[in-house]
Tab-separated table of C-alpha atoms and ligand atoms in Angstrom:
chain	number	residue	atom	x	y	z
A	23	UNK	CA	12.473	-107.730	-140.166
A	24	UNK	CA	14.698	-109.526	-137.750
A	25	UNK	CA	13.084	-109.294	-134.292
A	26	UNK	CA	15.617	-109.759	-131.510
A	27	UNK	CA	15.121	-110.998	-127.972
A	28	UNK	CA	15.072	-108.443	-125.192
A	29	UNK	CA	18.510	-108.372	-123.603
A	30	UNK	CA	17.857	-105.606	-121.120
A	31	UNK	CA	15.588	-107.246	-118.537
A	32	UNK	CA	16.531	-106.412	-114.959
A	33	UNK	CA	15.760	-108.125	-111.690
A	34	UNK	CA	12.846	-106.253	-110.064
A	35	UNK	CA	14.372	-106.914	-106.632
A	36	UNK	CA	17.974	-105.713	-107.036
A	37	UNK	CA	18.115	-104.216	-110.552
A	38	UNK	CA	20.833	-106.659	-111.719
A	39	UNK	CA	20.749	-107.948	-115.333
A	40	UNK	CA	18.591	-111.033	-115.895
A	41	UNK	CA	19.756	-114.026	-117.888
A	42	UNK	CA	17.565	-116.695	-119.414
A	43	UNK	CA	17.655	-120.471	-119.453
A	44	UNK	CA	15.003	-122.815	-120.839
A	45	UNK	CA	12.457	-122.292	-118.081
A	46	UNK	CA	13.314	-119.119	-116.214
A	47	UNK	CA	15.089	-115.781	-115.948
A	48	UNK	CA	17.554	-115.275	-113.086
A	49	UNK	CA	20.024	-112.710	-111.762
A	50	UNK	CA	23.482	-113.289	-110.299
A	51	UNK	CA	22.102	-112.925	-106.756
A	52	UNK	CA	19.901	-115.989	-107.364
A	53	UNK	CA	16.476	-114.324	-107.742
A	54	UNK	CA	14.604	-116.312	-110.372
A	55	UNK	CA	11.414	-115.784	-112.361
A	56	UNK	CA	9.611	-118.571	-114.202
A	57	UNK	CA	8.509	-118.249	-117.797
A	58	UNK	CA	4.751	-118.937	-117.729
A	59	UNK	CA	3.149	-121.578	-119.929
A	60	UNK	CA	1.772	-118.782	-122.120
A	61	UNK	CA	5.285	-117.359	-122.563
A	62	UNK	CA	5.181	-114.213	-120.398
A	63	UNK	CA	7.390	-113.416	-117.388
A	64	UNK	CA	6.048	-112.138	-114.101
A	65	UNK	CA	8.482	-109.467	-112.848
A	66	UNK	CA	6.097	-107.923	-110.334
A	67	UNK	CA	7.233	-108.955	-106.845
A	68	UNK	CA	4.649	-108.761	-104.133
A	69	UNK	CA	6.359	-105.717	-102.567
A	70	UNK	CA	5.677	-103.713	-105.788
A	71	UNK	CA	1.960	-104.508	-105.706
A	72	UNK	CA	-0.460	-102.021	-104.203
A	73	UNK	CA	-3.408	-104.415	-104.341
A	74	UNK	CA	-3.912	-108.146	-104.683
A	75	UNK	CA	-4.852	-107.970	-108.371
A	76	UNK	CA	-3.494	-104.669	-109.678
A	77	UNK	CA	-4.458	-103.121	-113.014
A	78	UNK	CA	-7.337	-103.950	-115.304
A	79	UNK	CA	-9.619	-106.829	-114.383
A	80	UNK	CA	-10.270	-109.814	-116.622
A	81	UNK	CA	-13.694	-108.385	-117.537
A	82	UNK	CA	-12.098	-105.091	-118.655
A	83	UNK	CA	-9.482	-106.965	-120.663
A	84	UNK	CA	-12.127	-109.066	-122.446
A	85	UNK	CA	-14.184	-105.930	-123.171
A	86	UNK	CA	-11.132	-104.096	-124.581
A	87	UNK	CA	-10.215	-107.039	-126.812
A	88	UNK	CA	-13.797	-107.284	-128.071
A	89	UNK	CA	-13.971	-103.574	-128.865
A	90	UNK	CA	-10.505	-103.217	-130.412
A	91	UNK	CA	-11.030	-106.306	-132.579
A	92	UNK	CA	-14.051	-104.539	-134.136
A	93	UNK	CA	-11.531	-102.316	-135.967
A	94	UNK	CA	-13.148	-99.022	-134.907
A	95	UNK	CA	-9.836	-97.790	-133.433
A	96	UNK	CA	-7.733	-99.103	-136.332
A	97	UNK	CA	-7.006	-95.521	-137.550
A	98	UNK	CA	-5.426	-94.840	-134.133
A	99	UNK	CA	-3.197	-97.910	-134.437
A	100	UNK	CA	-2.238	-96.985	-138.017
A	101	UNK	CA	-1.352	-93.394	-137.075
A	102	UNK	CA	0.684	-94.691	-134.143
A	103	UNK	CA	2.624	-97.076	-136.407
A	104	UNK	CA	3.437	-94.197	-138.764
A	105	UNK	CA	4.701	-92.057	-135.890
A	106	UNK	CA	6.873	-94.889	-134.521
A	107	UNK	CA	8.427	-95.386	-137.962
A	108	UNK	CA	9.127	-91.663	-138.305
A	109	UNK	CA	10.745	-91.511	-134.894
A	110	UNK	CA	13.042	-94.518	-135.416
A	111	UNK	CA	15.831	-92.598	-137.080
A	112	UNK	CA	18.732	-94.930	-136.338
A	113	UNK	CA	17.394	-98.323	-137.350
A	114	UNK	CA	19.801	-100.668	-135.606
A	115	UNK	CA	19.302	-102.537	-132.345
A	116	UNK	CA	16.279	-100.689	-131.053
A	117	UNK	CA	14.354	-101.522	-127.924
A	118	UNK	CA	10.707	-100.463	-128.007
A	119	UNK	CA	8.687	-100.680	-124.788
A	120	UNK	CA	4.892	-100.404	-124.620
A	121	UNK	CA	4.405	-99.414	-120.985
A	122	UNK	CA	0.862	-100.245	-119.867
A	123	UNK	CA	0.307	-102.251	-123.063
A	124	UNK	CA	-3.027	-103.716	-121.941
A	125	UNK	CA	-4.059	-106.682	-124.054
A	126	UNK	CA	-1.490	-105.833	-126.711
A	127	UNK	CA	-3.589	-104.523	-129.627
A	128	UNK	CA	-1.469	-101.448	-130.350
A	129	UNK	CA	1.924	-103.088	-129.892
A	130	UNK	CA	0.876	-105.979	-132.127
A	131	UNK	CA	-0.179	-103.507	-134.843
A	132	UNK	CA	3.119	-101.620	-134.543
A	133	UNK	CA	5.150	-104.856	-134.764
A	134	UNK	CA	3.226	-105.963	-137.857
A	135	UNK	CA	3.582	-102.543	-139.502
A	136	UNK	CA	7.334	-102.457	-138.885
A	137	UNK	CA	7.670	-106.039	-140.118
A	138	UNK	CA	6.437	-104.859	-143.527
A	139	UNK	CA	9.156	-102.195	-143.676
A	140	UNK	CA	12.620	-103.158	-144.809
A	141	UNK	CA	14.116	-100.190	-142.903
A	142	UNK	CA	13.421	-101.370	-139.385
A	143	UNK	CA	15.907	-104.044	-138.498
A	144	UNK	CA	16.795	-105.661	-135.193
A	145	UNK	CA	14.100	-104.377	-132.870
A	146	UNK	CA	13.351	-105.913	-129.477
A	147	UNK	CA	9.725	-105.416	-128.441
A	148	UNK	CA	8.631	-105.416	-124.813
A	149	UNK	CA	5.022	-105.171	-123.640
A	150	UNK	CA	4.650	-104.355	-119.940
A	151	UNK	CA	1.463	-104.211	-117.888
A	152	UNK	CA	0.638	-104.546	-114.220
A	153	UNK	CA	-2.434	-106.654	-115.018
A	154	UNK	CA	-1.654	-110.353	-115.343
A	155	UNK	CA	-4.955	-110.919	-117.158
A	156	UNK	CA	-4.019	-108.271	-119.734
A	157	UNK	CA	-0.611	-109.847	-120.336
A	158	UNK	CA	-2.066	-113.356	-120.685
A	159	UNK	CA	-4.431	-111.984	-123.352
A	160	UNK	CA	-1.533	-110.141	-125.035
A	161	UNK	CA	0.459	-113.373	-125.420
A	162	UNK	CA	-2.314	-114.597	-127.732
A	163	UNK	CA	-1.889	-111.596	-130.038
A	164	UNK	CA	1.821	-111.845	-130.768
A	165	UNK	CA	4.480	-114.430	-129.956
A	166	UNK	CA	7.407	-112.197	-131.051
A	167	UNK	CA	6.956	-109.726	-128.213
A	168	UNK	CA	8.508	-110.154	-124.760
A	169	UNK	CA	5.405	-109.790	-122.551
A	170	UNK	CA	6.045	-108.872	-118.927
A	171	UNK	CA	3.868	-108.389	-115.861
A	172	UNK	CA	5.434	-105.419	-114.078
A	173	UNK	CA	4.919	-101.807	-113.112
A	174	UNK	CA	5.599	-98.559	-114.960
A	175	UNK	CA	6.713	-97.103	-111.624
A	176	UNK	CA	9.821	-99.309	-111.714
A	177	UNK	CA	10.042	-100.966	-115.125
A	178	UNK	CA	12.154	-104.139	-114.684
A	179	UNK	CA	14.645	-103.051	-117.343
A	180	UNK	CA	18.248	-101.902	-117.217
A	181	UNK	CA	18.904	-98.175	-116.873
A	182	UNK	CA	19.306	-96.262	-120.158
A	183	UNK	CA	18.387	-99.300	-122.261
A	184	UNK	CA	15.176	-98.334	-124.093
A	185	UNK	CA	14.943	-96.245	-127.297
A	186	UNK	CA	11.196	-95.667	-127.535
A	187	UNK	CA	8.511	-95.902	-124.855
A	188	UNK	CA	4.832	-95.972	-125.820
A	189	UNK	CA	2.340	-94.884	-123.180
A	190	UNK	CA	-1.102	-95.221	-124.751
A	191	UNK	CA	-4.110	-94.142	-122.692
A	192	UNK	CA	-1.880	-95.478	-119.958
A	193	UNK	CA	-0.323	-94.905	-116.582
A	194	UNK	CA	2.415	-92.286	-117.047
A	195	UNK	CA	5.336	-92.617	-114.654
A	196	UNK	CA	7.863	-90.008	-115.749
A	197	UNK	CA	10.353	-91.143	-113.113
A	198	UNK	CA	10.095	-94.830	-114.063
A	199	UNK	CA	10.312	-94.065	-117.786
A	200	UNK	CA	13.221	-91.655	-117.342
A	201	UNK	CA	15.205	-94.323	-115.544
A	202	UNK	CA	15.093	-96.837	-118.413
A	203	UNK	CA	15.084	-94.455	-121.417
A	204	UNK	CA	18.390	-93.810	-123.214
A	205	UNK	CA	19.571	-90.224	-123.593
A	206	UNK	CA	18.049	-89.042	-126.897
A	207	UNK	CA	15.294	-91.672	-126.515
A	208	UNK	CA	11.635	-90.848	-127.083
A	209	UNK	CA	8.358	-91.210	-125.223
A	210	UNK	CA	5.222	-91.376	-127.378
A	211	UNK	CA	2.103	-90.476	-125.412
A	212	UNK	CA	-1.446	-91.030	-126.641
A	213	UNK	CA	-4.185	-89.240	-124.726
A	214	UNK	CA	-7.857	-88.429	-125.249
A	215	UNK	CA	-8.531	-84.955	-126.692
A	216	UNK	CA	-11.285	-82.649	-125.420
A	217	UNK	CA	-14.032	-84.199	-127.570
A	218	UNK	CA	-13.055	-87.842	-127.226
A	219	UNK	CA	-16.191	-89.984	-126.796
A	220	UNK	CA	-18.172	-86.864	-125.946
A	221	UNK	CA	-21.490	-88.488	-126.963
A	222	UNK	CA	-20.958	-91.298	-124.437
A	223	UNK	CA	-19.785	-88.869	-121.749
A	224	UNK	CA	-22.851	-86.671	-122.319
A	225	UNK	CA	-25.032	-89.685	-121.529
A	226	UNK	CA	-23.221	-90.948	-118.437
A	227	UNK	CA	-22.212	-87.704	-116.686
A	228	UNK	CA	-24.529	-84.905	-115.551
A	229	UNK	CA	-21.866	-82.365	-116.645
A	230	UNK	CA	-18.879	-82.698	-118.965
A	231	UNK	CA	-15.520	-81.846	-117.438
A	232	UNK	CA	-12.558	-80.794	-119.578
A	233	UNK	CA	-9.410	-82.711	-118.689
A	234	UNK	CA	-5.832	-81.769	-119.539
A	235	UNK	CA	-3.301	-84.557	-120.035
A	236	UNK	CA	-0.053	-84.456	-118.048
A	237	UNK	CA	2.836	-82.578	-119.687
A	238	UNK	CA	6.238	-84.193	-119.119
A	239	UNK	CA	8.046	-80.866	-119.595
A	240	UNK	CA	6.189	-79.509	-116.552
A	241	UNK	CA	7.457	-82.234	-114.221
A	242	UNK	CA	10.488	-82.146	-111.953
A	243	UNK	CA	12.478	-84.021	-114.592
A	244	UNK	CA	13.554	-81.197	-116.888
A	245	UNK	CA	15.367	-83.078	-119.650
A	246	UNK	CA	12.484	-83.427	-122.123
A	247	UNK	CA	11.205	-81.444	-125.087
A	248	UNK	CA	8.182	-82.004	-127.331
A	249	UNK	CA	9.390	-82.946	-130.810
A	250	UNK	CA	6.071	-83.768	-132.512
A	251	UNK	CA	2.339	-83.471	-131.902
A	252	UNK	CA	-0.469	-84.952	-133.979
A	253	UNK	CA	-4.231	-84.916	-133.495
A	254	UNK	CA	-6.510	-87.576	-134.974
A	255	UNK	CA	-10.272	-87.019	-135.206
A	256	UNK	CA	-12.960	-89.111	-136.808
A	257	UNK	CA	-16.555	-90.166	-136.258
A	258	UNK	CA	-18.029	-93.620	-136.177
A	259	UNK	CA	-21.370	-95.233	-135.405
A	260	UNK	CA	-21.652	-98.329	-133.230
A	261	UNK	CA	-24.814	-100.309	-134.039
A	262	UNK	CA	-24.287	-103.099	-131.547
A	263	UNK	CA	-25.309	-103.094	-127.881
A	264	UNK	CA	-22.501	-105.503	-126.939
A	265	UNK	CA	-19.833	-103.234	-128.469
A	266	UNK	CA	-21.282	-100.197	-126.652
A	267	UNK	CA	-20.978	-102.141	-123.408
A	268	UNK	CA	-17.400	-103.161	-124.275
A	269	UNK	CA	-16.493	-99.520	-124.908
A	270	UNK	CA	-18.016	-98.440	-121.626
A	271	UNK	CA	-16.275	-101.171	-119.643
A	272	UNK	CA	-12.811	-100.652	-121.158
A	273	UNK	CA	-12.680	-96.963	-120.213
A	274	UNK	CA	-12.321	-95.437	-116.744
A	275	UNK	CA	-15.811	-93.949	-117.323
A	276	UNK	CA	-17.434	-97.205	-116.242
A	277	UNK	CA	-16.287	-96.660	-112.645
A	278	UNK	CA	-16.673	-92.873	-112.624
A	279	UNK	CA	-20.169	-92.671	-114.128
A	280	UNK	CA	-23.317	-92.506	-112.031
A	281	UNK	CA	-25.344	-95.726	-111.822
A	282	UNK	CA	-28.191	-94.002	-113.631
A	283	UNK	CA	-25.903	-92.879	-116.487
A	284	UNK	CA	-24.376	-96.326	-116.770
A	285	UNK	CA	-27.793	-97.987	-116.929
A	286	UNK	CA	-28.872	-95.738	-119.806
A	287	UNK	CA	-25.641	-96.392	-121.733
A	288	UNK	CA	-25.830	-100.155	-121.139
A	289	UNK	CA	-29.175	-100.359	-122.943
A	290	UNK	CA	-28.281	-98.308	-126.019
A	291	UNK	CA	-28.566	-100.130	-129.344
A	292	UNK	CA	-26.743	-97.495	-131.331
A	293	UNK	CA	-24.212	-94.788	-130.493
A	294	UNK	CA	-22.492	-92.160	-132.600
A	295	UNK	CA	-18.939	-91.555	-131.328
A	296	UNK	CA	-16.359	-88.852	-131.875
A	297	UNK	CA	-12.815	-90.138	-131.615
A	298	UNK	CA	-10.464	-87.284	-130.743
A	299	UNK	CA	-6.978	-88.273	-129.650
A	300	UNK	CA	-3.645	-86.518	-129.364
A	301	UNK	CA	-0.204	-88.023	-129.938
A	302	UNK	CA	2.779	-86.232	-128.386
A	303	UNK	CA	6.383	-87.254	-128.853
A	304	UNK	CA	8.880	-86.214	-126.184
A	305	UNK	CA	12.618	-86.550	-126.556
A	306	UNK	CA	15.044	-86.948	-123.674
A	307	UNK	CA	18.034	-84.657	-123.923
A	308	UNK	CA	20.846	-86.455	-125.767
A	309	UNK	CA	24.297	-86.625	-124.160
A	310	UNK	CA	26.411	-83.818	-125.643
A	311	UNK	CA	29.558	-84.943	-127.413
A	312	UNK	CA	32.883	-83.292	-126.434
A	313	UNK	CA	32.936	-81.151	-129.625
A	314	UNK	CA	29.397	-79.823	-129.151
A	315	UNK	CA	29.698	-79.313	-125.378
B	413	SAM	C1	-6.677	-97.624	-120.203
B	413	SAM	S1	-5.712	-99.088	-120.235
B	413	SAM	C2	-4.805	-98.901	-121.742
B	413	SAM	C3	-4.243	-100.182	-122.265
B	413	SAM	C4	-3.541	-100.080	-123.631
B	413	SAM	N1	-2.447	-99.163	-123.610
B	413	SAM	C5	-4.557	-99.695	-124.687
B	413	SAM	O1	-4.631	-98.501	-125.011
B	413	SAM	O2	-5.269	-100.592	-125.173
B	413	SAM	C6	-4.490	-98.788	-118.977
B	413	SAM	C7	-3.586	-99.986	-118.733
B	413	SAM	O3	-2.589	-99.595	-117.770
B	413	SAM	C8	-2.383	-100.685	-116.901
B	413	SAM	N2	-1.748	-100.140	-115.663
B	413	SAM	C9	-2.324	-99.484	-114.622
B	413	SAM	N3	-1.382	-99.155	-113.709
B	413	SAM	C10	-0.189	-99.607	-114.183
B	413	SAM	C11	1.150	-99.570	-113.693
B	413	SAM	N4	1.465	-99.011	-112.525
B	413	SAM	N5	2.133	-100.133	-114.435
B	413	SAM	C12	1.842	-100.734	-115.635
B	413	SAM	N6	0.579	-100.794	-116.143
B	413	SAM	C13	-0.419	-100.236	-115.442
B	413	SAM	C14	-3.752	-101.314	-116.720
B	413	SAM	O4	-3.693	-102.652	-116.260
B	413	SAM	C15	-4.296	-101.181	-118.156
B	413	SAM	O5	-3.989	-102.339	-118.925
């Protein structure tokens, strides 16, 4: 597959197209952004930050890499790759954005899966996360992806320039995504199902709460419909205290759990887990042609 460079980066300050030279990206108004030694671009100006070090901490990033590299979530990555392939109907000049890509495990798997397919030609891959530590880690996974530090609230991309957005266990910003997604483009959401990691949650919380993931069709932006849904369930056993700690630290449960619950989980040597996740594919209303209008 012929991976192409992202040509739709936009200045996070004025929204103008960015151009690249050897060392930096710049817009016509003279705002410039250096390409870091590791190859990523920081497009998160200080006025878009809500804290000094937004997003996942270095410790969370290291824990997530450690856990994902164990392969336990490989079936999730494989199912995701299959869904992306199915949803890429027109195979030319695609732009695929992983919004809240973390340390890049899923996007790397998708890129590799599509590389083995002759059908998918000319795709530009962008991985975006607000955590600089996550993006630095992601640059080690894949050099073909354009890795960007930025926010899902205002993705630093041109309007109507993205074909597929992945939001995987991530921070959903319907407004931000809607701005950059082409008409007819798709958003693939991955969320925990009701039983996801229930064994761990039973240990760390006094009572289990059922959560319902956000539904884009219920937001103020009415132009979306669900075009596919898929549930993936499987069980696994973790026989390694370090991996159990990685799992705990990479989820929001680490901060929400009681200290007592966390202490019990931290000392476990073995843990059975149920993985229960739901993929939903939303499509933005295409522009109607004159004949069909
Ligand atoms: C639960 S992690 C999921 C990471 C990755 N998608 C995965 O499944 O491995 C959520 C990620 O969203 C990022 N994040 C949080 N707020 C964000 C925002 N406003 N814009 C972009 N990324 C954000 C965090 O830094 C973190 O990497």
